[in-house]
CSV table of C-alpha atoms in Angstrom, one decimal:
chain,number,residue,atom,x,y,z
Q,1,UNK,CA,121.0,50.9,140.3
Q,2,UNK,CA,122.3,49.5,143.7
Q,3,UNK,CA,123.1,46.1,143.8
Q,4,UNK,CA,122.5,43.2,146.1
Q,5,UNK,CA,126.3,42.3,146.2
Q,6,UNK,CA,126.6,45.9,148.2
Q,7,UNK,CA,123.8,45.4,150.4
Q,8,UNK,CA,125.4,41.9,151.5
Q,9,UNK,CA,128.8,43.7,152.0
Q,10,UNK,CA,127.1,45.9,154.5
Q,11,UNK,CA,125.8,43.5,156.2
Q,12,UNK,CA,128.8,41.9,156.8
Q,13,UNK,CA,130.6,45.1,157.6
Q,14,UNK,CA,128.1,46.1,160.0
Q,15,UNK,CA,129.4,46.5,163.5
Q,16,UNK,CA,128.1,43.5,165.5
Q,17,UNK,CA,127.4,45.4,169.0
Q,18,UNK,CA,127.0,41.9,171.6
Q,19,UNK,CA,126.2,42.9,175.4
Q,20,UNK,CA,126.1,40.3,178.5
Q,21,UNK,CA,123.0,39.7,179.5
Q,22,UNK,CA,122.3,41.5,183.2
Q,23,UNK,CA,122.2,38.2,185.7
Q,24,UNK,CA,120.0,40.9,188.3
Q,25,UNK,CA,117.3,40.9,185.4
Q,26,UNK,CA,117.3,37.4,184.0
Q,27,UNK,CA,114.2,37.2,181.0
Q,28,UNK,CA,112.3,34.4,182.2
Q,29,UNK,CA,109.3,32.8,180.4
Q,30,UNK,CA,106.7,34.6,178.2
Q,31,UNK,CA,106.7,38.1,178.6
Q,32,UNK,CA,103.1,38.4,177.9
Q,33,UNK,CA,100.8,37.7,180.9
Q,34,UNK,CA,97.0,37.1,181.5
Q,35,UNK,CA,94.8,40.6,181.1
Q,36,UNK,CA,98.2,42.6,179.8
Q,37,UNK,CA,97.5,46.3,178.6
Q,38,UNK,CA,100.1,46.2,176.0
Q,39,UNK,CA,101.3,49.9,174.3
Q,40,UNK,CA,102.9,49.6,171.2
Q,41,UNK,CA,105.3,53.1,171.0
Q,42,UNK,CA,106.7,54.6,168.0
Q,43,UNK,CA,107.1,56.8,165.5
Q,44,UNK,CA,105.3,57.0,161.9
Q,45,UNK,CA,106.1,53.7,161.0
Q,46,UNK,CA,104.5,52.6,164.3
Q,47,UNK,CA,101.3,55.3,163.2
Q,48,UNK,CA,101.0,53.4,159.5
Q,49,UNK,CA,99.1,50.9,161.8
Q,50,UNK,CA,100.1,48.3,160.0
Q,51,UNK,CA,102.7,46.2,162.4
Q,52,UNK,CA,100.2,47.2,165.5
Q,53,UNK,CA,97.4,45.9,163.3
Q,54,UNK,CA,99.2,42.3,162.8
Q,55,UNK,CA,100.2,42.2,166.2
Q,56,UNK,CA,96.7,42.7,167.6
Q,57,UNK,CA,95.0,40.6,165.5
Q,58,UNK,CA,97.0,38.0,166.0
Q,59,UNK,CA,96.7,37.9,169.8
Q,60,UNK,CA,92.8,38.8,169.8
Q,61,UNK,CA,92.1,36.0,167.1
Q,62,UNK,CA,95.0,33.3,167.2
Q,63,UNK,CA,96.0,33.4,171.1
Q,64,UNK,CA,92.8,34.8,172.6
Q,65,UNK,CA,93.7,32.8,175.8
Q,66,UNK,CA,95.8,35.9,177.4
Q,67,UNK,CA,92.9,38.1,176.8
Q,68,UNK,CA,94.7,41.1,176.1
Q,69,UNK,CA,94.3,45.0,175.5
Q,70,UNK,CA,96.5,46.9,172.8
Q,71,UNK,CA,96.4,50.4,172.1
Q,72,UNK,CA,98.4,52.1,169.2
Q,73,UNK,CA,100.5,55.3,169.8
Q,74,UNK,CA,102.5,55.8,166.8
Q,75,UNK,CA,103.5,59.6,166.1
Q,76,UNK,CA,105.1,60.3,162.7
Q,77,UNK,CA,108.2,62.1,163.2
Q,78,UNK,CA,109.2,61.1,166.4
Q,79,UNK,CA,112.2,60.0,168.2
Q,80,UNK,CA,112.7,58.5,171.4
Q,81,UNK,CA,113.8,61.5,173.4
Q,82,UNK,CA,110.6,64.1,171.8
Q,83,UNK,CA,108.3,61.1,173.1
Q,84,UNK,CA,109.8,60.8,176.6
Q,85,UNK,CA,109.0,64.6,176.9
Q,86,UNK,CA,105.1,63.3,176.7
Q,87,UNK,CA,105.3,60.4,178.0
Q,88,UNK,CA,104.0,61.6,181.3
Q,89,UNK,CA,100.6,63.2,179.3
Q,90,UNK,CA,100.4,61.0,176.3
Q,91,UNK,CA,101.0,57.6,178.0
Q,92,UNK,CA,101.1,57.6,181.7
Q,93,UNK,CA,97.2,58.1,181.6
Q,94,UNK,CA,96.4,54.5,179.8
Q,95,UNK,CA,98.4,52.4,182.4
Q,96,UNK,CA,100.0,50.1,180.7
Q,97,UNK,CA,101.9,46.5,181.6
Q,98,UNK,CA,103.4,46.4,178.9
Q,99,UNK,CA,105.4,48.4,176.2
Q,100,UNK,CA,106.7,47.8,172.7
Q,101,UNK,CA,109.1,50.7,171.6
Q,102,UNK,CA,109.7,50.8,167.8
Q,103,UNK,CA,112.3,54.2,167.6
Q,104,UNK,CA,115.3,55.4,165.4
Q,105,UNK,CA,114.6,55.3,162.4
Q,106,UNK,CA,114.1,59.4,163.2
Q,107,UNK,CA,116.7,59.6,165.3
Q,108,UNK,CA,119.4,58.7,163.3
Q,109,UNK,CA,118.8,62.2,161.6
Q,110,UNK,CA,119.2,60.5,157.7
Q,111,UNK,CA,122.8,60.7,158.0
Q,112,UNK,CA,126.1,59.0,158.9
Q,113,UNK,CA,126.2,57.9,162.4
Q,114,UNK,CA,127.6,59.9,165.5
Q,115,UNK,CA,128.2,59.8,169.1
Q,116,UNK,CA,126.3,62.3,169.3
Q,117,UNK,CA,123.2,60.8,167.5
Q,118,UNK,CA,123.6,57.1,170.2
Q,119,UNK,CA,123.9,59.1,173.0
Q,120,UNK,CA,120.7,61.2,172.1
Q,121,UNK,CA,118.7,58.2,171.3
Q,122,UNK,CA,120.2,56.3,174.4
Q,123,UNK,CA,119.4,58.8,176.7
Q,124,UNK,CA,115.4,58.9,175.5
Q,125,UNK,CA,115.4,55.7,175.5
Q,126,UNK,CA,116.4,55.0,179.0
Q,127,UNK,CA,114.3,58.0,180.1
Q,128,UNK,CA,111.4,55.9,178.6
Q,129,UNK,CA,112.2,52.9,180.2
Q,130,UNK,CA,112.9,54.4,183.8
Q,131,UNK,CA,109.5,56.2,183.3
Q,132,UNK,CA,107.4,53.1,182.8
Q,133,UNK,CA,110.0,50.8,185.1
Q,134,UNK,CA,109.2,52.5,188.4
Q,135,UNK,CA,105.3,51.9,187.5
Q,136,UNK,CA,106.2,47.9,187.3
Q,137,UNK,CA,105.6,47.8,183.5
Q,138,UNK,CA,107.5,45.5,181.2
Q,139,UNK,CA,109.2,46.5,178.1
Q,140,UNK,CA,109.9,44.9,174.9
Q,141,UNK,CA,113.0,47.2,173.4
Q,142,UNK,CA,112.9,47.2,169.9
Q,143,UNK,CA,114.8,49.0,167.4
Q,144,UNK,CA,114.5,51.0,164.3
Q,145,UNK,CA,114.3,49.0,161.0
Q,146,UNK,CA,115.7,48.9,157.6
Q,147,UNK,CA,115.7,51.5,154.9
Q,148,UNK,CA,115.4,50.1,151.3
Q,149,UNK,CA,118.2,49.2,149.1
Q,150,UNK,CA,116.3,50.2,145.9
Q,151,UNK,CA,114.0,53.1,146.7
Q,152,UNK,CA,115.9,55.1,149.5
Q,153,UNK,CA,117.9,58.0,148.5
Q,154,UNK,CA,118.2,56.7,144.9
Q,155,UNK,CA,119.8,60.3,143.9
Q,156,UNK,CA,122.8,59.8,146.6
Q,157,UNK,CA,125.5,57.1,146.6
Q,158,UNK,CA,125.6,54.7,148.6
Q,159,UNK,CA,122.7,56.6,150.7
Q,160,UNK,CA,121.2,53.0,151.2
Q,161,UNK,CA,124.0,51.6,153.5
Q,162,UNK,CA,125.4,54.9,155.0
Q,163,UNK,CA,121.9,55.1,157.0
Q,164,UNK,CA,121.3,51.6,157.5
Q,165,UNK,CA,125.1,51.4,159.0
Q,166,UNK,CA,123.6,54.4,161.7
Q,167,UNK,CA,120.4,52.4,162.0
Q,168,UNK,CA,122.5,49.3,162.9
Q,169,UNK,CA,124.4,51.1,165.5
Q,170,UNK,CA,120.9,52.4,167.1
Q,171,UNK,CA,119.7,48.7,167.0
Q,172,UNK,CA,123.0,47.8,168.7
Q,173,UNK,CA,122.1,50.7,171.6
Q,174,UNK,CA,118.8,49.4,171.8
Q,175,UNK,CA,120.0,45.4,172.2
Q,176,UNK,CA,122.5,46.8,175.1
Q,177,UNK,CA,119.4,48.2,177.2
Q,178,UNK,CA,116.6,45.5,176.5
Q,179,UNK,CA,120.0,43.4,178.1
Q,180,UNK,CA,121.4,45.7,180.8
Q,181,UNK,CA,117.5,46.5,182.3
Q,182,UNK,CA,116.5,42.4,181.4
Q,183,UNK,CA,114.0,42.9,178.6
Q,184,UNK,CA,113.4,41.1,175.7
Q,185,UNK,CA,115.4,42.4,172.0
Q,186,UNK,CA,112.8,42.7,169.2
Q,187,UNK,CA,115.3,42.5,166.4
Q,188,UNK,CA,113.3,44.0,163.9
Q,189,UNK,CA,116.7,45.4,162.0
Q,190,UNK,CA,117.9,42.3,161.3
Q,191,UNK,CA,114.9,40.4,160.5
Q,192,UNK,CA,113.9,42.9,158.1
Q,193,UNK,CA,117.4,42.7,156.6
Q,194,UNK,CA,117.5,39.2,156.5
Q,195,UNK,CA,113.8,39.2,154.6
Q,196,UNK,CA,115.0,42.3,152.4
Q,197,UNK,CA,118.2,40.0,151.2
Q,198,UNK,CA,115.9,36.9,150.3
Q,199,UNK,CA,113.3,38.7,148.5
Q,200,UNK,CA,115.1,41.0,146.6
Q,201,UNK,CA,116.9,38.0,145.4
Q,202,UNK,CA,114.1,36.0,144.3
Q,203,UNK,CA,112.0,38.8,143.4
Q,204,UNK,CA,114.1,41.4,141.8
Q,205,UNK,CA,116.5,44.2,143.4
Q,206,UNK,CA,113.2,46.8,143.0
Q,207,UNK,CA,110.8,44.7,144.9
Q,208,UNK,CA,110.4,46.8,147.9
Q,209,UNK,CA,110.5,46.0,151.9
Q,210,UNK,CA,111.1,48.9,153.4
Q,211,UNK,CA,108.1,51.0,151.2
Q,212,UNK,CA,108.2,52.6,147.9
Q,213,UNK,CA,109.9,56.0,149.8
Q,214,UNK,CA,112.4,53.5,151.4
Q,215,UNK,CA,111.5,53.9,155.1
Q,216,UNK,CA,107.7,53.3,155.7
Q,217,UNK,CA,107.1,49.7,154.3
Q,218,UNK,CA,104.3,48.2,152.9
Q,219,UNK,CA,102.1,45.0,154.7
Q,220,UNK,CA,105.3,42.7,153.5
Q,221,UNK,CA,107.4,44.7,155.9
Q,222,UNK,CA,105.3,45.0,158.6
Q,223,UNK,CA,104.8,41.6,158.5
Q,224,UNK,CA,108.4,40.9,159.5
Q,225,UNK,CA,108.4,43.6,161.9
Q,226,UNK,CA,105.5,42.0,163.5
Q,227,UNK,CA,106.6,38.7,163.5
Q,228,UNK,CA,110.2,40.4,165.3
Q,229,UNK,CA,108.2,41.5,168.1
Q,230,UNK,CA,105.9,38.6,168.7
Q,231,UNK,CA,108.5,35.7,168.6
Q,232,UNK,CA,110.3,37.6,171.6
Q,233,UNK,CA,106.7,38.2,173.8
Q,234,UNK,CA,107.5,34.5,174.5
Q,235,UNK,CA,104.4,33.3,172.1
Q,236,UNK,CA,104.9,29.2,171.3
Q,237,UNK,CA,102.9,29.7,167.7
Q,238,UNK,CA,101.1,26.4,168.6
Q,239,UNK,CA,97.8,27.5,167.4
Q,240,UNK,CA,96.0,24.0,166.8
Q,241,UNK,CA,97.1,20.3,166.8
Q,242,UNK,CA,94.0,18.2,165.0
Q,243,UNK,CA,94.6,14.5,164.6
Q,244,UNK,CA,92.4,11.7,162.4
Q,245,UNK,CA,92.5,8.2,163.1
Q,246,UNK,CA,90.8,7.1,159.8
Q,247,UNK,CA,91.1,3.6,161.6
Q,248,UNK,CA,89.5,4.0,164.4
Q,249,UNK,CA,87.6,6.9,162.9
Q,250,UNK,CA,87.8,8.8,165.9
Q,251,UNK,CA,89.6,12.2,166.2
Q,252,UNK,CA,91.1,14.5,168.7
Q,253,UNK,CA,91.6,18.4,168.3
Q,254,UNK,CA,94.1,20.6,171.4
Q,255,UNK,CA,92.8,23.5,173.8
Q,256,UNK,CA,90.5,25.7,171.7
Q,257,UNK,CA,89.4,23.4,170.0
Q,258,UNK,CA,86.5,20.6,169.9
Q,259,UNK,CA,85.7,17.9,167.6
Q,260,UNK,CA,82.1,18.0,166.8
Q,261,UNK,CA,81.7,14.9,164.3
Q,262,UNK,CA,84.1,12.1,162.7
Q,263,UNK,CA,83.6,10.0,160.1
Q,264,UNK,CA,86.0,7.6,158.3
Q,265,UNK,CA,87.2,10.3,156.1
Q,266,UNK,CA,86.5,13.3,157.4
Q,267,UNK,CA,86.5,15.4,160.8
Q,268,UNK,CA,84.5,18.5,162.1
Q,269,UNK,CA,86.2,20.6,164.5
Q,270,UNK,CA,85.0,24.1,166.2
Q,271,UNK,CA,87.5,26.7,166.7
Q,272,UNK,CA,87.8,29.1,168.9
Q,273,UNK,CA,91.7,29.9,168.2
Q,274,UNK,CA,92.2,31.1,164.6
Q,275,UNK,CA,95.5,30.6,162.5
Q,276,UNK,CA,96.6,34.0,160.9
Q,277,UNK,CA,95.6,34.7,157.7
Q,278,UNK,CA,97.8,36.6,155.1
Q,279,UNK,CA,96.6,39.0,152.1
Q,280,UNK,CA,97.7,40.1,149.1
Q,281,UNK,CA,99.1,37.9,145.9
Q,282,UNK,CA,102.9,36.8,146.0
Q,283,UNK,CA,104.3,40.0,144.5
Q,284,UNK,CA,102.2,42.6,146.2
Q,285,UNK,CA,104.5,44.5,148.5
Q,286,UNK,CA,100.7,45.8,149.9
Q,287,UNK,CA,100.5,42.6,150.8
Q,288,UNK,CA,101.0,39.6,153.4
Q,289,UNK,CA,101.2,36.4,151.3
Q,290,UNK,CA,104.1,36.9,149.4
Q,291,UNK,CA,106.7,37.8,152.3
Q,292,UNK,CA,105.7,34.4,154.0
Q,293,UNK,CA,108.8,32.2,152.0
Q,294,UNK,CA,111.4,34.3,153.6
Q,295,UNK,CA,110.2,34.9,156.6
Q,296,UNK,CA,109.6,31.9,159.1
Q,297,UNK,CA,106.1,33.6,160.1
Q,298,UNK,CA,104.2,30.1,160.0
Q,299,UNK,CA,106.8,28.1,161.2
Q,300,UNK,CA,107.4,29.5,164.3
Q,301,UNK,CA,104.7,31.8,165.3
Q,302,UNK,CA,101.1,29.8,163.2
Q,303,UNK,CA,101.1,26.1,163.3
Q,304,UNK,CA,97.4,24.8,163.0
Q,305,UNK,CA,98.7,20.8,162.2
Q,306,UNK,CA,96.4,18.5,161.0
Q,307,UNK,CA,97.8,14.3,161.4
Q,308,UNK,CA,96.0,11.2,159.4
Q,309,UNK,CA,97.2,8.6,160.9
Q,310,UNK,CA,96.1,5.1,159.6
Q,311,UNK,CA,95.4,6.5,155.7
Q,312,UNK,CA,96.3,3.0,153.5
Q,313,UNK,CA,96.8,4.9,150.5
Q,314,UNK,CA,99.6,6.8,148.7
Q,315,UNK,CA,98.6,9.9,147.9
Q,316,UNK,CA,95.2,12.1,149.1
Q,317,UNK,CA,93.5,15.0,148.5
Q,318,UNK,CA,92.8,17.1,151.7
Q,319,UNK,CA,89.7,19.3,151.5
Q,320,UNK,CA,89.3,22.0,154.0
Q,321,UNK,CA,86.5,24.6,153.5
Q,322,UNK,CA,86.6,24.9,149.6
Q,323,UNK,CA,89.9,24.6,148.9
Q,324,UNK,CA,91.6,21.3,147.9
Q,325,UNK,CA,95.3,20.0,148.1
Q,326,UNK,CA,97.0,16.8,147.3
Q,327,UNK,CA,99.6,15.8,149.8
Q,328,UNK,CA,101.8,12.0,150.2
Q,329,UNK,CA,100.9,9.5,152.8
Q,330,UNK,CA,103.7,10.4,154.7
Q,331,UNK,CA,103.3,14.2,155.0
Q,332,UNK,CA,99.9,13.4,156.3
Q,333,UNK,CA,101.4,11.0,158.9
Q,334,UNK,CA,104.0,13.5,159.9
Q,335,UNK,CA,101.4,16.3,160.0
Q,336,UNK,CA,100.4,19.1,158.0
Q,337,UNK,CA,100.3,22.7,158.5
Q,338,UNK,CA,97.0,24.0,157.1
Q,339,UNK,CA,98.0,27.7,157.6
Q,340,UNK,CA,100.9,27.6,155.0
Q,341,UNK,CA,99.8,24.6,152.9
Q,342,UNK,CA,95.9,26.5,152.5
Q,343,UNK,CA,96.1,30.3,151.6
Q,344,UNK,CA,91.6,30.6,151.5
Q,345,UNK,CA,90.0,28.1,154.0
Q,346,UNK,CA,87.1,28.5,156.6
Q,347,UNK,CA,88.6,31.3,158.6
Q,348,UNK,CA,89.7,34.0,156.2
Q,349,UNK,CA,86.5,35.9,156.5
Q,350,UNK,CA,86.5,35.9,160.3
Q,351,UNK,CA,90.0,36.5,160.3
Q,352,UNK,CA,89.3,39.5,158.3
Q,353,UNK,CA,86.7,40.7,160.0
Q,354,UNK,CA,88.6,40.9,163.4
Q,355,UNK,CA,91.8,42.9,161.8
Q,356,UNK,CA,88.9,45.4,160.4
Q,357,UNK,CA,87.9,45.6,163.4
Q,358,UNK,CA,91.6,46.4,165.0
Q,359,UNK,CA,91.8,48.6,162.2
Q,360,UNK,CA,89.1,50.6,163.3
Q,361,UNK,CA,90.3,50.8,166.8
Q,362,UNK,CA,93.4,52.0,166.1
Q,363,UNK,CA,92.1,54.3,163.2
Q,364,UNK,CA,90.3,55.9,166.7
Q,365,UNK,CA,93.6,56.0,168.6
Q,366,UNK,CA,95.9,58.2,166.4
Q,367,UNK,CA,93.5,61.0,166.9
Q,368,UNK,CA,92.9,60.1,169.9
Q,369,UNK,CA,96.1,60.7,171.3
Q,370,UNK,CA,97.8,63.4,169.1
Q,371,UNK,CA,94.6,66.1,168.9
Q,372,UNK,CA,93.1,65.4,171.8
Q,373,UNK,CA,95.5,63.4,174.8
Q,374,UNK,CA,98.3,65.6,173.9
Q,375,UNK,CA,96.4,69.0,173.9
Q,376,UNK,CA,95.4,68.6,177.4
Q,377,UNK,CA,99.2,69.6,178.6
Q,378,UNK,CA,98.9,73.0,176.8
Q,379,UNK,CA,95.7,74.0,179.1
Q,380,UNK,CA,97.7,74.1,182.0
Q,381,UNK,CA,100.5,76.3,181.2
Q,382,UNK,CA,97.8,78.9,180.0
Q,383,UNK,CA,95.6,78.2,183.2
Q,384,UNK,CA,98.6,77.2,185.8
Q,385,UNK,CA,97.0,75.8,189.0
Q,386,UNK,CA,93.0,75.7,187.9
Q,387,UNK,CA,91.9,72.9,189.1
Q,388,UNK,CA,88.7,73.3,186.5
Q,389,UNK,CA,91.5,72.5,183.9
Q,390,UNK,CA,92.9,69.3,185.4
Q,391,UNK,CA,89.0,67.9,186.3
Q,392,UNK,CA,87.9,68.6,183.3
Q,393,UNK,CA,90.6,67.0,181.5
Q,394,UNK,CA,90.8,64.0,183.7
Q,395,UNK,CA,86.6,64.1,182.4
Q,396,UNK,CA,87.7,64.1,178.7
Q,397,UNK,CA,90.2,61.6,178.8
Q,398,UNK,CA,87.7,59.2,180.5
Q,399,UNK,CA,85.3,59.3,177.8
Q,400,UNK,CA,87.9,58.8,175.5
Q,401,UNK,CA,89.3,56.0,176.8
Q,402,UNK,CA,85.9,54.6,177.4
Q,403,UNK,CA,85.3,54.8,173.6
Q,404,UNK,CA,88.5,53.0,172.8
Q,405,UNK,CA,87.4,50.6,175.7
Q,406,UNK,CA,84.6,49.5,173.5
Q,407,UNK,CA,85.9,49.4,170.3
Q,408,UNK,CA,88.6,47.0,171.8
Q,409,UNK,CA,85.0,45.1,173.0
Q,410,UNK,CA,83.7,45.3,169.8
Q,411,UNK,CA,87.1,43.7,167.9
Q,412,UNK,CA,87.4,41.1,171.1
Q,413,UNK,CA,83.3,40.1,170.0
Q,414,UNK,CA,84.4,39.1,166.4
Q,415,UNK,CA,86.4,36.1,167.4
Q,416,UNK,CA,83.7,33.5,167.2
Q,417,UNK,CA,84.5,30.3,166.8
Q,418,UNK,CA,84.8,29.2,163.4
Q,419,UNK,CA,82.7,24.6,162.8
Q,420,UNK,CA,85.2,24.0,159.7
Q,421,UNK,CA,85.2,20.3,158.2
Q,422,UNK,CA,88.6,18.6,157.2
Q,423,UNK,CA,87.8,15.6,155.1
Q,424,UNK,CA,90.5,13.3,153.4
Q,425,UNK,CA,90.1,11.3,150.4
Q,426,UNK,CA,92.4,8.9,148.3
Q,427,UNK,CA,94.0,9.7,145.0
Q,428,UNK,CA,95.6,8.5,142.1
């Protein structure tokens, strides 16, 4: 059995590749704007359409404000330079203003690292980015994640930290870009290391992160590669701030939301922001929930705060939805955070029913792209110069991306707003 003790070494015997930042190309506020198209690229971990799925969600339901689009183009197997050969065909056509690219994990060939393998990966990678760069498109670079410590290459030595050593290096190739073009870093290596250390320490050294085959993890990993890219689109994670005079009974709720009704205990607020909602029990690696202690998700990316101010007691019992929880007088006064202190409250179900929706969409998009996009290319080489071939495909990508169009309408029409009642009650 591999132990944590190695995995730690290699993380300290990683090379640490640091790059100035270009001062031509400064990153400069949120990266995300009003209306974005944003393509998240990659290669079967990016087509499990799980990541894509959180990231989605979360900007349809929690920050519907920049009223974005997202469209999923994960291809298993890929690496950065096979995409950039179709990037023209399989890309190009959806217009993007924004791109997440997710690649290396394939192109680090499952082996030690060579010059040869960074300079292929480099050189797809910056054929990607000049592609899109000329077009005005922004880029968030990420690169590859972790492979397991447990369940990767249990039948070779050391397998675990010979290819996460080559993954590092790719990560470190990937960092020097996102700098040297002035892009945002989505460090999903080391946030998934980081997570991988912690919960195999709590949990047990065969609790995976990085899936049970050791590169294509479950919703736990996902979650942290999710939260990688999402911290560095600029988001603040201030999703609602609700305060309760019980005083004054009178109560105030921040944009997105409105306070219906106060009462001296209690307040009703509509929502049309959602916090994100996590799945799953706390050692389901299928699931959300249990990741959430080592990974700073609602922290820094969902705070929907609740304040009391003016409770005389010592102790109360908040009630939101169904669920109940005792908290102090003085956590109330310093304010709560209902998405990490409630797991089920009033916005589960909706929340839900938007990522189904996402999930749909994207279920659309794989297809989409790899047996139909990506077939249109081949017509021309066997009917060179028809112009039959390029109308009618021009036709046939419309309609596709007219479909997709409205199943990104339909996912948009599930974030209603949520009339949820916090009420507040002293305890012994």
């Amino acid at each position: 059995m591999k132990t944590l003790s190695s995995l730690a070494t290699l993380v300290v015997l990683n090379l640490i590749v640091s790059h100035q930042a270009s001062a031509q190309n400064p990153v400069v506020g949120p990266v995300i704007e009003k209306g974005d198209r944003i393509a998240i690229v990659g290669d079967s971990i990016t087509e499990q359409k799980l990541y894509s799925k959180f990231i989605e969600t979360y900007l349809l339901a929690c920050t519907p404000q920049w009223d974005v689009q997202v469209f999923q183009f994960g291809w298993g197997g890929e690496r950065a330079p096979g995409f950039a050969a179709r990037q023209d065909n399989d890309l190009a056509f959806w217009n993007p203003d924004l791109i997440t690219t997710c690649f290396g994990m394939n192109d680090g060939s499952y082996r030690a690292y060579t010059e040869a393998i960074g300079q292929n990966y480099e050189i797809g990678m910056r054929t990607i980015i000049e592609r899109f760069k000329k077009d005005g498109a922004k880029f968030v670079i990420g690169g590859p994640g972790v492979v397991d410590s447990e369940t990767f290459g249990k039948e070779t030595p050391d397998a675990d930290k010979i290819y996460n050593a080559n993954l590092k290096q790719l990560d470190g190739i990937a960092h020097k870009l996102a700098e040297e073009y002035g892009y945002p870093h989505a460090d999903v290596f080391d946030t998934m290391m980081d997570v991988m250390l912690k919960a195999k320490a709590a949990k047990g050294e065969t609790y995976p992160v990085a899936g049970g085959d050791g590169v294509h993890p479950g919703a736990n990993g996902h979650l942290a590669m999710a939260f990688a890219f999402l911290k560095v689109l600029g988001l603040k994670g201030d999703i609602a701030e609700i305060t309760l005079d019980m005083g004054e009974q009178k109560a105030e709720a921040s944009e997105g939301h409105r306070v219906i009704a106060t009462t001296a205990d209690s307040v009703t607020i509509e929502s049309s922001r959602y916090p994100f909602c996590f799945y799953g029990n706390e050692e389901d690696p299928n699931g959300t929930l249990g990741i959430t202690r080592f990974l700073p998700f609602n922290e820094e990316l969902n705070r929907f705060r609740f304040t009391v101010r003016n409770f005389t007691g010592q102790k109360a019992e908040v009630q939101w939805g169904a669920s109940k929880k005792v908290f102090t007088s003085e956590q109330l006064t310093k304010g709560i955070n209902l998405a990490a202190e409630f797991t089920e409250g009033p916005f589960n179900a909706p929340f839900n029913a938007t990522m189904n929706a996402v999930a749909q969409k994207q279920a659309f998009e794989t297809p989409m792209i790899k047996n139909a996009i990506t077939s249109f290319r081949l017509y021309e080489t066997f009917l060179p110069g028809d112009p039959d071939v390029a109308s009618a495909a021009a036709m046939l990508t419309q309609k596709l991306v007219t479909k997709d169009d409205e199943l990104h309408q339909a996912a948009q029409a599930t974030v209603t707003p949520v009339t949820h009642t916090l009420t507040v009650r002293a305890v012994e």
